[in-house]
PDB file of C-alpha atoms and ligand atoms in Angstrom:
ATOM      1  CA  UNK H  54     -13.693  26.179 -14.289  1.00 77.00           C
ATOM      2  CA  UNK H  55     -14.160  22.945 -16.169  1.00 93.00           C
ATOM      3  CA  UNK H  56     -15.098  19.476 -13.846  1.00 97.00           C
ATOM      4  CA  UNK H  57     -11.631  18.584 -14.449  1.00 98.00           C
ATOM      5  CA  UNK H  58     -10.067  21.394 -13.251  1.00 98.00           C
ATOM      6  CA  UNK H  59      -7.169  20.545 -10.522  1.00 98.00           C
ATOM      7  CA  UNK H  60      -5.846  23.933  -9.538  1.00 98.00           C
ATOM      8  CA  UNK H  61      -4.918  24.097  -6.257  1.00 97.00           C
ATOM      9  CA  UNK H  62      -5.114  20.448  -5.807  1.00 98.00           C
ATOM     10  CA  UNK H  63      -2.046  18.587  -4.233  1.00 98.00           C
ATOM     11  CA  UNK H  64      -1.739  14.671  -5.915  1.00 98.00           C
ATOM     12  CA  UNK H  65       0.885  12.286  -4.213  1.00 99.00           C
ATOM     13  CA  UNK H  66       1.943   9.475  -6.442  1.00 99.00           C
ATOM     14  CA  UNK H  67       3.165   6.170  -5.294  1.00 98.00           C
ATOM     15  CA  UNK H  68       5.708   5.070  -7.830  1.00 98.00           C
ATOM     16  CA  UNK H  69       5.239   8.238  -9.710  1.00 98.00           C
ATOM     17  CA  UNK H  70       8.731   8.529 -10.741  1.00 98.00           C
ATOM     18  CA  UNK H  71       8.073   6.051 -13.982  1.00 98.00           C
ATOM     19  CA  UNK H  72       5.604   4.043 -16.070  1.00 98.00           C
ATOM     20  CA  UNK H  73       1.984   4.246 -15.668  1.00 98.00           C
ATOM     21  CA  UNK H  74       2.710   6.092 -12.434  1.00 98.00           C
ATOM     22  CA  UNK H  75       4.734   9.112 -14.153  1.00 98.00           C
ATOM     23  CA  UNK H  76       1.246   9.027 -17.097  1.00 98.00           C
ATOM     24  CA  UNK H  77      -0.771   9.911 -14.227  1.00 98.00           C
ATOM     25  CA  UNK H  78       1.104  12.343 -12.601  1.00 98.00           C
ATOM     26  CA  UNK H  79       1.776  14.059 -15.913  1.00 98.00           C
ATOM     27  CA  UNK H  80      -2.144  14.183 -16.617  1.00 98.00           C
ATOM     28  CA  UNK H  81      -2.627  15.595 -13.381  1.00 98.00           C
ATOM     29  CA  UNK H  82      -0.011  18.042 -13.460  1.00 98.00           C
ATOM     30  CA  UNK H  83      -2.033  19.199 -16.668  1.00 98.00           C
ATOM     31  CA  UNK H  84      -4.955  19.589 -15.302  1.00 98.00           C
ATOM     32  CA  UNK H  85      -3.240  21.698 -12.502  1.00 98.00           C
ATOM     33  CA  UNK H  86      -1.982  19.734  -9.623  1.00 98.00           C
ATOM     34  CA  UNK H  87       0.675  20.273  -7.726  1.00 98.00           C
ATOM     35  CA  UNK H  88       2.030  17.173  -7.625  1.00 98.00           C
ATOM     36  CA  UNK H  89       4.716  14.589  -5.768  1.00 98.00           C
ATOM     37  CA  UNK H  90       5.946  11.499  -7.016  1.00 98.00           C
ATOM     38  CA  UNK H  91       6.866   8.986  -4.697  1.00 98.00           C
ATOM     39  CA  UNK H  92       9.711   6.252  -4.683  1.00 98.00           C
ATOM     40  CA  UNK H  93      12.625   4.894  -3.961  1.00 98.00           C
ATOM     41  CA  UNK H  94      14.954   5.554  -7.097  1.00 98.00           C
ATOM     42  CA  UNK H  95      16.401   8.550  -7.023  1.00 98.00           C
ATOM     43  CA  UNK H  96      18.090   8.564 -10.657  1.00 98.00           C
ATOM     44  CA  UNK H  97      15.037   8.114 -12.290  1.00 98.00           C
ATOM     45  CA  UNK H  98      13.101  10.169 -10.000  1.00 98.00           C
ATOM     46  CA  UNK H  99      15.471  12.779 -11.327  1.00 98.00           C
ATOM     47  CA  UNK H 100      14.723  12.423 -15.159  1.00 98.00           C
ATOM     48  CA  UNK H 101      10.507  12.437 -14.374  1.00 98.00           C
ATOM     49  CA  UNK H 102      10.706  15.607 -12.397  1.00 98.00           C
ATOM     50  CA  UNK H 103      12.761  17.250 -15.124  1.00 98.00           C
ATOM     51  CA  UNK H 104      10.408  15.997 -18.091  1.00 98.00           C
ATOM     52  CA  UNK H 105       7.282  17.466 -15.525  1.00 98.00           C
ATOM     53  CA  UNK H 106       8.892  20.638 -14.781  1.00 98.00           C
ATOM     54  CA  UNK H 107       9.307  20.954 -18.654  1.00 97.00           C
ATOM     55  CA  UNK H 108       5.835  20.495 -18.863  1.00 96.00           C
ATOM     56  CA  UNK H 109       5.023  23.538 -16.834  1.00 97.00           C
ATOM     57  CA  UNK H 110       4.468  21.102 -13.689  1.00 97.00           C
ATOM     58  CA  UNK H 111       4.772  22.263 -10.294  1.00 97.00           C
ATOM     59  CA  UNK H 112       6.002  18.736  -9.128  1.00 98.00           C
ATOM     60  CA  UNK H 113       8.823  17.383  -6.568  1.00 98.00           C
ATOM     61  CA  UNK H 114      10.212  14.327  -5.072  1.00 98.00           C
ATOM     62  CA  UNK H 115      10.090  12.500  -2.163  1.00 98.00           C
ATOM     63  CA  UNK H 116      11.535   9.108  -1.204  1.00 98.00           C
ATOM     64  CA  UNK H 117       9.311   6.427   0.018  1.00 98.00           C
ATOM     65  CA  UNK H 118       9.406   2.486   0.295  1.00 98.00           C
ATOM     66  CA  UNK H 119       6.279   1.073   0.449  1.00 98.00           C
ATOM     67  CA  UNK H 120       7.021  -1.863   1.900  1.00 98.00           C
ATOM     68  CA  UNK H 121       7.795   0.663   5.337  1.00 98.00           C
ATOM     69  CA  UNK H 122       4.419   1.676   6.916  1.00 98.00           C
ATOM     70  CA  UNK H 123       6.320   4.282   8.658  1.00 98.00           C
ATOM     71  CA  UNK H 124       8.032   5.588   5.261  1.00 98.00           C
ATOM     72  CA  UNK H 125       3.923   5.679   3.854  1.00 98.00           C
ATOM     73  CA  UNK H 126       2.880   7.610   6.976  1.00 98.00           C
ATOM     74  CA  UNK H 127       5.863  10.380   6.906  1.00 98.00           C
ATOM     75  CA  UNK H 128       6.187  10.651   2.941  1.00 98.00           C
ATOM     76  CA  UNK H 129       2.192  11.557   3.112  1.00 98.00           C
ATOM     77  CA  UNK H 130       2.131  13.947   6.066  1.00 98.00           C
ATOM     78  CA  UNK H 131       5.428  15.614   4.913  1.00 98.00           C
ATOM     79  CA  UNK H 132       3.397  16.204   1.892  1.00 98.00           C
ATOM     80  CA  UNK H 133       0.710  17.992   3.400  1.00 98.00           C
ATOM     81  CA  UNK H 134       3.055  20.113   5.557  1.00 98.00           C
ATOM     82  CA  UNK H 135       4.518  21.181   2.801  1.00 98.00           C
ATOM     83  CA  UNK H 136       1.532  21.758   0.764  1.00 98.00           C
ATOM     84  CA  UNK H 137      -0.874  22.723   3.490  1.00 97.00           C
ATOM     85  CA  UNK H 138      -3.479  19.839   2.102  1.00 97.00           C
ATOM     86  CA  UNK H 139      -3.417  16.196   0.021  1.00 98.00           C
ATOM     87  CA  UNK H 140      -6.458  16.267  -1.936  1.00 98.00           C
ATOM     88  CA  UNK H 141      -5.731  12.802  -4.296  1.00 99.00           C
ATOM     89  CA  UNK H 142      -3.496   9.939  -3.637  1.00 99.00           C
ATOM     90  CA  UNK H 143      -2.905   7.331  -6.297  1.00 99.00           C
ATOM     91  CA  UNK H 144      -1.877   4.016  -5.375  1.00 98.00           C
ATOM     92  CA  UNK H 145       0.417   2.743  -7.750  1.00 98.00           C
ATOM     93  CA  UNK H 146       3.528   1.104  -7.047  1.00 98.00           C
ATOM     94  CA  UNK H 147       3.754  -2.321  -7.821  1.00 98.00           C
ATOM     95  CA  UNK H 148       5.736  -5.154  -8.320  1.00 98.00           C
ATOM     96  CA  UNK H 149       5.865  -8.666  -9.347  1.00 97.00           C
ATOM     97  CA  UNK H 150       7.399 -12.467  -8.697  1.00 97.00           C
ATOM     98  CA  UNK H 151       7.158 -14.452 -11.914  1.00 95.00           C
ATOM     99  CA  UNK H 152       6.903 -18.508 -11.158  1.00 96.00           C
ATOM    100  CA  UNK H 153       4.719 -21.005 -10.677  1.00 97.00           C
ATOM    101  CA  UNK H 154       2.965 -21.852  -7.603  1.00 98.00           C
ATOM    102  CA  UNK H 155       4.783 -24.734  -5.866  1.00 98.00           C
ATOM    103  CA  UNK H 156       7.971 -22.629  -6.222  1.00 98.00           C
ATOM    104  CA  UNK H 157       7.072 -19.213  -4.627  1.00 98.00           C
ATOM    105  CA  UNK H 158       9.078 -18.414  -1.083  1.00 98.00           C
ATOM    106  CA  UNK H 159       7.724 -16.954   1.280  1.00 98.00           C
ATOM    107  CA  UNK H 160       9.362 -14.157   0.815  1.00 98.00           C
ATOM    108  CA  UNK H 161       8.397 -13.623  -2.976  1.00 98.00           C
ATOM    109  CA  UNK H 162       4.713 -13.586  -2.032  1.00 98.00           C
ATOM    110  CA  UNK H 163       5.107 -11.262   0.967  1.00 98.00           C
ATOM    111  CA  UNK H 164       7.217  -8.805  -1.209  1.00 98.00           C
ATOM    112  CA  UNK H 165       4.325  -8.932  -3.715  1.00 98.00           C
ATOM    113  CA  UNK H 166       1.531  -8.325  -1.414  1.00 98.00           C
ATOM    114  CA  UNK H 167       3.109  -5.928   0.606  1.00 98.00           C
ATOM    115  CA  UNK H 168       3.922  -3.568  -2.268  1.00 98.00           C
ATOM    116  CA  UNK H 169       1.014  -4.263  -4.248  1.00 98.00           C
ATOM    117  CA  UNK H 170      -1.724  -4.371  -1.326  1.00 98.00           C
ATOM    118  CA  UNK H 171      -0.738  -3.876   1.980  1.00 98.00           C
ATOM    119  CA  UNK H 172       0.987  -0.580   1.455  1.00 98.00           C
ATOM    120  CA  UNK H 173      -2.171   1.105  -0.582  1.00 98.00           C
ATOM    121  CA  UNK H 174      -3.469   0.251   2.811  1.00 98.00           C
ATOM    122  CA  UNK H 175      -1.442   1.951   4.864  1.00 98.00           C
ATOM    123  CA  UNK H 176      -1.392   5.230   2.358  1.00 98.00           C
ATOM    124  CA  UNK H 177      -4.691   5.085   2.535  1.00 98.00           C
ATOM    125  CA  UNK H 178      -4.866   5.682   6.040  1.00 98.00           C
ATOM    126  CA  UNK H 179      -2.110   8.169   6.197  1.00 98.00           C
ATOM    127  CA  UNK H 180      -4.122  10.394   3.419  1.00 98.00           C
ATOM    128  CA  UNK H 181      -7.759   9.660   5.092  1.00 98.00           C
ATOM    129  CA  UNK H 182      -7.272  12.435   8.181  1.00 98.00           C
ATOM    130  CA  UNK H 183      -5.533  15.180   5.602  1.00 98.00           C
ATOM    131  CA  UNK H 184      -8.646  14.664   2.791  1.00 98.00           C
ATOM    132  CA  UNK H 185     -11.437  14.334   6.146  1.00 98.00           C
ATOM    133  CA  UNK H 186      -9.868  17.247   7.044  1.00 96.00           C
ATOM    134  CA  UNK H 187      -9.883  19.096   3.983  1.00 96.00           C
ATOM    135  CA  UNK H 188     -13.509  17.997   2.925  1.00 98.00           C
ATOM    136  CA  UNK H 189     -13.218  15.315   0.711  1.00 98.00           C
ATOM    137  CA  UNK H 190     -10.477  13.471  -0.901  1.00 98.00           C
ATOM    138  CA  UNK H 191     -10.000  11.007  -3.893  1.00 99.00           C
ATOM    139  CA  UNK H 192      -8.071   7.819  -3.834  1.00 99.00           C
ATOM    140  CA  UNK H 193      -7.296   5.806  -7.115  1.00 99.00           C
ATOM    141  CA  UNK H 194      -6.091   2.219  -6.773  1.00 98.00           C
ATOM    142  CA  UNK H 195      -4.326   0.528  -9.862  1.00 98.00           C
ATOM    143  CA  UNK H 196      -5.818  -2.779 -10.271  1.00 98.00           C
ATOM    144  CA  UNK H 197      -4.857  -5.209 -13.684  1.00 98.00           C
ATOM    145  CA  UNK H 198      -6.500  -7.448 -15.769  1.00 98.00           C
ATOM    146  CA  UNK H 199      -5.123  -9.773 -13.051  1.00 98.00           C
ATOM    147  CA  UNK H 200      -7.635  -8.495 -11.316  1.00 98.00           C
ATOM    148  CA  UNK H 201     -10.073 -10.755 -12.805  1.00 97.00           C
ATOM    149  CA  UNK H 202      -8.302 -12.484 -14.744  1.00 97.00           C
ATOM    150  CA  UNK H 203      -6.025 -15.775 -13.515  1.00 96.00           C
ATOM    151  CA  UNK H 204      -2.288 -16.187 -13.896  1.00 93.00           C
ATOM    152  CA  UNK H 205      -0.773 -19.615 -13.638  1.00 95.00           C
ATOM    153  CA  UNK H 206       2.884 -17.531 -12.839  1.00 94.00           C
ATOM    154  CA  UNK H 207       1.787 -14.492 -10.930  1.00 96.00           C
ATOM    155  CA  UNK H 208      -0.258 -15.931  -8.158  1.00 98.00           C
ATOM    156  CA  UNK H 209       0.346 -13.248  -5.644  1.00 98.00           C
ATOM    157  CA  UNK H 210       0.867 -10.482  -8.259  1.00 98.00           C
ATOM    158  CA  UNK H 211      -3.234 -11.834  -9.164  1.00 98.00           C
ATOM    159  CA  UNK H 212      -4.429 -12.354  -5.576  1.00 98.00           C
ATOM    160  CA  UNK H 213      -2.882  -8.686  -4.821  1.00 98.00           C
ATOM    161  CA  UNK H 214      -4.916  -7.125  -7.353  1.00 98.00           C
ATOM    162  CA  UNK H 215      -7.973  -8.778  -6.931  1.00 98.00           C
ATOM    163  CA  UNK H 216      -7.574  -7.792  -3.498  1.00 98.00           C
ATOM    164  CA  UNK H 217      -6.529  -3.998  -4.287  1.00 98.00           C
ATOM    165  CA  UNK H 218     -10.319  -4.119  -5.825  1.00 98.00           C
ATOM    166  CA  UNK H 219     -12.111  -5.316  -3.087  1.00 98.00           C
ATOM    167  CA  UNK H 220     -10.193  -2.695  -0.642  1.00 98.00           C
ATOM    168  CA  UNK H 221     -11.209  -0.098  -3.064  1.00 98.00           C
ATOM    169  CA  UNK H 222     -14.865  -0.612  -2.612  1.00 98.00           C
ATOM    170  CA  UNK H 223     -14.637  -1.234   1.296  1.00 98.00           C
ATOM    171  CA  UNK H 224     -13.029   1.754   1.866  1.00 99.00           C
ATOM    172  CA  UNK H 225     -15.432   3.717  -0.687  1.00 99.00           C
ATOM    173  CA  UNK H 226     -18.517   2.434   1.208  1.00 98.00           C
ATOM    174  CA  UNK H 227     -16.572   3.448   4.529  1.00 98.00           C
ATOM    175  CA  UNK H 228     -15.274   7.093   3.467  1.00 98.00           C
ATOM    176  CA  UNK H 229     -18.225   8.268   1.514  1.00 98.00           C
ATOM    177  CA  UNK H 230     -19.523   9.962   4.147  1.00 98.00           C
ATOM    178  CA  UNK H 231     -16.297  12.090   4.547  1.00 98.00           C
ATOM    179  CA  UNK H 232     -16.783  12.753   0.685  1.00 98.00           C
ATOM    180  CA  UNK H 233     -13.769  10.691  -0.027  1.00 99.00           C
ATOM    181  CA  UNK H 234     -14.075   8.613  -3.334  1.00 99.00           C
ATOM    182  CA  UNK H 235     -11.894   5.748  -4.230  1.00 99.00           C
ATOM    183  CA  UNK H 236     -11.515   3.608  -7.144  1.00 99.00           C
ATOM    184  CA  UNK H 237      -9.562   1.562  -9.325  1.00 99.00           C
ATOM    185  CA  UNK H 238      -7.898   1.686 -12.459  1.00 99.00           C
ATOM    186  CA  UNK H 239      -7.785  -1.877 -14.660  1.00 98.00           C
ATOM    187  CA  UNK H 240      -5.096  -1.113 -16.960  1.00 98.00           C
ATOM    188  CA  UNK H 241      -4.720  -3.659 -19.911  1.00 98.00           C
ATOM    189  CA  UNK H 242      -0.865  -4.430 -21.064  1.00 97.00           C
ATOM    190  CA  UNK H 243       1.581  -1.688 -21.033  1.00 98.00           C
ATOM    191  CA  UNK H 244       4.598  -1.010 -22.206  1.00 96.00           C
ATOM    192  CA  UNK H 245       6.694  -0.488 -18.977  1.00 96.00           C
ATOM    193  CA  UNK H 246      10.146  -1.214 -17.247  1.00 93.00           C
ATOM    194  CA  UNK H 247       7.776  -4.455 -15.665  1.00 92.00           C
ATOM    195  CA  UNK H 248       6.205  -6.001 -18.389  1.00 93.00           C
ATOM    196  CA  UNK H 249       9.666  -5.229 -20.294  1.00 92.00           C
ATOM    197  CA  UNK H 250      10.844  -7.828 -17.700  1.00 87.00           C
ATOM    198  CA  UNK H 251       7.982 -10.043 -17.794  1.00 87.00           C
ATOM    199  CA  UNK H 252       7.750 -10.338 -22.256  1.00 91.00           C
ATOM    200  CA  UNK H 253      11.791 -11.291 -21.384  1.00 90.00           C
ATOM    201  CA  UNK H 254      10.670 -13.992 -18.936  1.00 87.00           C
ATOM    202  CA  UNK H 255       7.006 -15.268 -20.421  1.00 88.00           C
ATOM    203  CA  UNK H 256       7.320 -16.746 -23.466  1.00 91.00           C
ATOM    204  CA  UNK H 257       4.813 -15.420 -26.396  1.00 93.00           C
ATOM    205  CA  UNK H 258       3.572 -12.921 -24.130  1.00 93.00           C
ATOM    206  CA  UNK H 259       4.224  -9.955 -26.629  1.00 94.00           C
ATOM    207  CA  UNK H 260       2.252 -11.142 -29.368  1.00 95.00           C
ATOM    208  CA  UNK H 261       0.158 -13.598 -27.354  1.00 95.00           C
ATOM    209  CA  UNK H 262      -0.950  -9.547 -26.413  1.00 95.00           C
ATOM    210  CA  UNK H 263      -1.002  -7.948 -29.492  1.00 96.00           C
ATOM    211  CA  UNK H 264      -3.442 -10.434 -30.624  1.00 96.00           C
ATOM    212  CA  UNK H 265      -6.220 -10.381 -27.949  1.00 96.00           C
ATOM    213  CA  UNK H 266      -6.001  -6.372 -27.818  1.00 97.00           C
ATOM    214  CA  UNK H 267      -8.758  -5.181 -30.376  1.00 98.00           C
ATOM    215  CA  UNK H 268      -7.086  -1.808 -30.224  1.00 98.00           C
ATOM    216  CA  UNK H 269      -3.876  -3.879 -31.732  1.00 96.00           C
ATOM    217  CA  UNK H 270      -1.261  -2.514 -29.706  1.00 97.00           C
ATOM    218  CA  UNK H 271       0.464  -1.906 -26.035  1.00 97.00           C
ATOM    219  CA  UNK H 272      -0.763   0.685 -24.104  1.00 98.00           C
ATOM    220  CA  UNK H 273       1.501   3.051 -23.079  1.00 98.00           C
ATOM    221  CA  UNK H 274       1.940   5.317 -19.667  1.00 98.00           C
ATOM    222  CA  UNK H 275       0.566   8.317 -21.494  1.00 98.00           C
ATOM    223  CA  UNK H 276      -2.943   6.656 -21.770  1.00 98.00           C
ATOM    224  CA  UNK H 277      -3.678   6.904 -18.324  1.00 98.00           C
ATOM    225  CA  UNK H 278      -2.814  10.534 -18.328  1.00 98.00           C
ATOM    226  CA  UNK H 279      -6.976  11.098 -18.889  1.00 98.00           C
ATOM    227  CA  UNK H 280      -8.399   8.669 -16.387  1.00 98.00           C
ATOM    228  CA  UNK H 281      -6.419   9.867 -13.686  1.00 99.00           C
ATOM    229  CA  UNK H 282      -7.682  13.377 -14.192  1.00 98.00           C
ATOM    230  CA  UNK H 283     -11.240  12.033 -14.345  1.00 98.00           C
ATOM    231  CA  UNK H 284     -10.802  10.087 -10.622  1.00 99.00           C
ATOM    232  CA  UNK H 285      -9.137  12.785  -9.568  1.00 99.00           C
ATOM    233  CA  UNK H 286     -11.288  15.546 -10.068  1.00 98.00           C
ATOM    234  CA  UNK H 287     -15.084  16.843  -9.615  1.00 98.00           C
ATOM    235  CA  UNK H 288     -15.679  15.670 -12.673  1.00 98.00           C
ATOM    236  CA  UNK H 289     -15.990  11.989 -10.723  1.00 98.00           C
ATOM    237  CA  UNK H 290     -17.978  13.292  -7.618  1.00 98.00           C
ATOM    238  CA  UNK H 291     -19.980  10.848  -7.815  1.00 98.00           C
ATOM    239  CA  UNK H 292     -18.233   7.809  -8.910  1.00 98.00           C
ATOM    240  CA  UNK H 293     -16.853   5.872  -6.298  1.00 98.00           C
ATOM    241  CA  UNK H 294     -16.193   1.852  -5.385  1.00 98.00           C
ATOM    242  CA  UNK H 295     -15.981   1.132  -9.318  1.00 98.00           C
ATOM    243  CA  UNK H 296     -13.305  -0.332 -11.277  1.00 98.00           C
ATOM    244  CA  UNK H 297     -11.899   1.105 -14.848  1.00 98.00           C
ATOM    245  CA  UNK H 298     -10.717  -1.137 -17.564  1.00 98.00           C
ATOM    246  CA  UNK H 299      -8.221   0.916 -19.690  1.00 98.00           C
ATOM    247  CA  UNK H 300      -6.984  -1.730 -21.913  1.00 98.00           C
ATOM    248  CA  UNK H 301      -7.549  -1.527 -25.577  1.00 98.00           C
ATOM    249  CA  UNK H 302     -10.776  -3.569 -25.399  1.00 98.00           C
ATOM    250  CA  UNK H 303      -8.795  -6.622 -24.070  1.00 98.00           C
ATOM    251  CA  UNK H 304     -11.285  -7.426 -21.510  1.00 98.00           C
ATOM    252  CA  UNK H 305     -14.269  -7.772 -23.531  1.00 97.00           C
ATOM    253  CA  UNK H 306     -12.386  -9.316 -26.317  1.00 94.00           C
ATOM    254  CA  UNK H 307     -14.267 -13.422 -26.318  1.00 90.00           C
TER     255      UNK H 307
HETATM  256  P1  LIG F 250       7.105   0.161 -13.296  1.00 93.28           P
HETATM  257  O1  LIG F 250       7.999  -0.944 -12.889  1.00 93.28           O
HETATM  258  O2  LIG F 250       7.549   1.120 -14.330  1.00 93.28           O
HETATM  259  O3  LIG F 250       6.631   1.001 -12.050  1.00 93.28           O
HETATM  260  C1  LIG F 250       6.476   0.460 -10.779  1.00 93.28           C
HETATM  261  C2  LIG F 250       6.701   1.571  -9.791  1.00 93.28           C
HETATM  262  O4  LIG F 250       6.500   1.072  -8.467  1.00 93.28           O
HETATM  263  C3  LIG F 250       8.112   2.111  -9.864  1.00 93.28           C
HETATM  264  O5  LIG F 250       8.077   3.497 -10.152  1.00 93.28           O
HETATM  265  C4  LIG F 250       8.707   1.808  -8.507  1.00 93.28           C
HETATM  266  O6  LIG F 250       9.499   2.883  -8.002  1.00 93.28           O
HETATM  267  C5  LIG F 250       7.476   1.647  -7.637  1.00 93.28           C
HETATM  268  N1  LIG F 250       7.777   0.755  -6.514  1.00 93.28           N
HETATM  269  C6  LIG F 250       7.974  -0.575  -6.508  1.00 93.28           C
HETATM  270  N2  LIG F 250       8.293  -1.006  -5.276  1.00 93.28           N
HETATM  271  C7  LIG F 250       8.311   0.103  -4.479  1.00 93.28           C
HETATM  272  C8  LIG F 250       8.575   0.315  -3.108  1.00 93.28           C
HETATM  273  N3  LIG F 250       8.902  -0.684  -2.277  1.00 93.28           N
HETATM  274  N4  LIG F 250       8.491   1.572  -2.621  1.00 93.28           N
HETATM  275  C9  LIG F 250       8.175   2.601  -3.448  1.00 93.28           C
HETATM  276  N5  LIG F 250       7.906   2.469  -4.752  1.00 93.28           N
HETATM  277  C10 LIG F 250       7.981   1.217  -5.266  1.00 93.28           C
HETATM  278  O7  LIG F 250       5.765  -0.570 -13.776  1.00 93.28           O
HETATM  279  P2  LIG F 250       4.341  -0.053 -14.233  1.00 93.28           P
HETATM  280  O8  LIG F 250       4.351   1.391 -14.481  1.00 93.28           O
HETATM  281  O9  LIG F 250       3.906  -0.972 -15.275  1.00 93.28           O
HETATM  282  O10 LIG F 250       3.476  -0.376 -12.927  1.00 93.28           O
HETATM  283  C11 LIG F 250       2.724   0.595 -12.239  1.00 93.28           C
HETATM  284  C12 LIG F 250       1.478  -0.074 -11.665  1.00 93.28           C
HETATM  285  O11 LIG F 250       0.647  -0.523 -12.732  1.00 93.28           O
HETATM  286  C13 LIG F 250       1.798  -1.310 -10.812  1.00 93.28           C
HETATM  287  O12 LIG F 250       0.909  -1.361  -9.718  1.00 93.28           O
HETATM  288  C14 LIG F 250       1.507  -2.443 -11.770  1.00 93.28           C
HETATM  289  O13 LIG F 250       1.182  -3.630 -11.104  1.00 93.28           O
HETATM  290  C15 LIG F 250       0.316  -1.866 -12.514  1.00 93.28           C
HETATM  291  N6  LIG F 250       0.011  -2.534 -13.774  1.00 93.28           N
HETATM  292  C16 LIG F 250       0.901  -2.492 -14.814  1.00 93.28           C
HETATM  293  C17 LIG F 250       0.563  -3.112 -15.994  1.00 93.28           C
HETATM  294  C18 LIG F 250       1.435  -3.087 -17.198  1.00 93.28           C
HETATM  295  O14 LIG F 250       1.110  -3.736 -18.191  1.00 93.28           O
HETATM  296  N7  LIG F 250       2.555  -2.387 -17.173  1.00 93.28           N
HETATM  297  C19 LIG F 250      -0.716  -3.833 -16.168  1.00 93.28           C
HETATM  298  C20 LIG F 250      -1.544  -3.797 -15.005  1.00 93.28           C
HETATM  299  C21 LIG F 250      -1.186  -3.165 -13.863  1.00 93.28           C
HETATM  300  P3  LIG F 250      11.072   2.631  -7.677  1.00 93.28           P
HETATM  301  O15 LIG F 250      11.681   2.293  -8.999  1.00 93.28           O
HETATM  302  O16 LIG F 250      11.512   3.930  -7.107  1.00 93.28           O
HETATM  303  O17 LIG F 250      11.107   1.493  -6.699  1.00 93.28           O
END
């Protein structure tokens, strides 16, 4: 058995059914996780299940909307009924409101925070008792260069993942004892359905990108596959509270 080894490990996967989210699930359904992905569209939840199960996956569906703290709690412990444990959740969905300050609603910052904060919250503490209970547990967070970096037209989509940091480290000071590590992923620009939206919107962004990543292109959901399997598995024992750049070199590009 390698330290990366997954067998008989159960992964649920917020926003697993595309992007980044269906690059982690994939990696972890290589390394031997049974694994669910998480969301609320069906359609495409449809087309990631059938390119996992042609992987060799054992993987399924089930619906959940973050933004419901109910839907967080019964997705998670449906989960483990099913599966008899949940040994790794990964905190992934996201979203994002692109406009400057002074003309955010209300509602475009709640929507943002909610699905990008609040709700890794809430799974969080539907998958603590089921990974206590089980021995230990590992809980990955997906941070951005936003993160650390500022954005003049993401303000809450920056304060949420700054803040998805500093929850990552709380709770990994708070759950070590239970064996429970959780950290974050930083991942640089990739080429998903939401920065599709945001190179349409920002102007420049694409090669504004291009330029500042040393690697010279746009990551893509399959480069996560790896560090997923790391945070996931024994292999990370004793790694916990930290945050992962995967991004090309972007962030220690002067
Ligand atoms: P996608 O838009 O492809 O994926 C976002 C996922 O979040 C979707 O699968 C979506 O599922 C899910 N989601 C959104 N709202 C909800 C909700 N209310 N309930 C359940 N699921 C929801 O984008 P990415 O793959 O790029 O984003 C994945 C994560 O990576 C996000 O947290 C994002 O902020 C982060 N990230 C992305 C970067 C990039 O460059 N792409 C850079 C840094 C961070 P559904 O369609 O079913 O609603």
């Amino acid at each position: 058995m390698t330290p990366f080894d997954l067998q008989k490990r159960v992964a649920f996967v917020t926003g697993g059914n595309g992007g980044i989210g269906l690059g982690m699930a994939k990696g972890l359904a290589a390394a031997g996780a049974t694994v669910v992905i998480a969301g609320r569209n069906k359609t495409k939840a449809q087309t990631a299940l059938a390119e996992l199960k042609a992987a060799g996956a054992q993987a399924e569906f089930i619906e959940l909307d973050v933004l419901q703290e109910a839907s967080c709690h019964q997705a998670i412990d449906q989960t483990a009924a099913k599966f008899g444990r949940l040994d790794i959740l990964v905190n992934n969905a996201g979203t994002s409101v692109r406009k400057q300050p002074q003309d955010l609603t209300a509602a475009d910052w709640h929507l943002v925070m909610n699905t990008n904060l609040t709700s890794a919250f809430f799974c969080s503490q539907a998958a603590y008792p089921h990974m206590k209970r089980a021995g230990g547990g590992k809980i990955i967070n997906i941070g951005s260069m936003m993160s650390t970096f500022a954005s003049s037209y993401a303000a809450p989509y920056a304060s949420s993942k700054g803040a998805i940091v500093q929850m990552a480290k709380s709770l990994a000071v708070a759950w070590a004892k239970d064996n429970i590590q959780v950290n974050a992923i930083l991942p640089g620009w990739i080429d998903t359905e939401l920065t599709k939206k945001a190179r349409e919107q920002v102007e420049g962004l694409h090669d504004r990108v291009l330029a500042r990543t040393p690697a010279q292109r746009w990551g893509e959901p399959a480069d996560f596959a790896g560090v997923a399997v790391f945070l996931a598995s024994a292999a990370s024992d004793f790694v916990t509270g930290a945050a992962i750049a995967v991004d090309g070199g972007y962030s220690v590009q002067a």
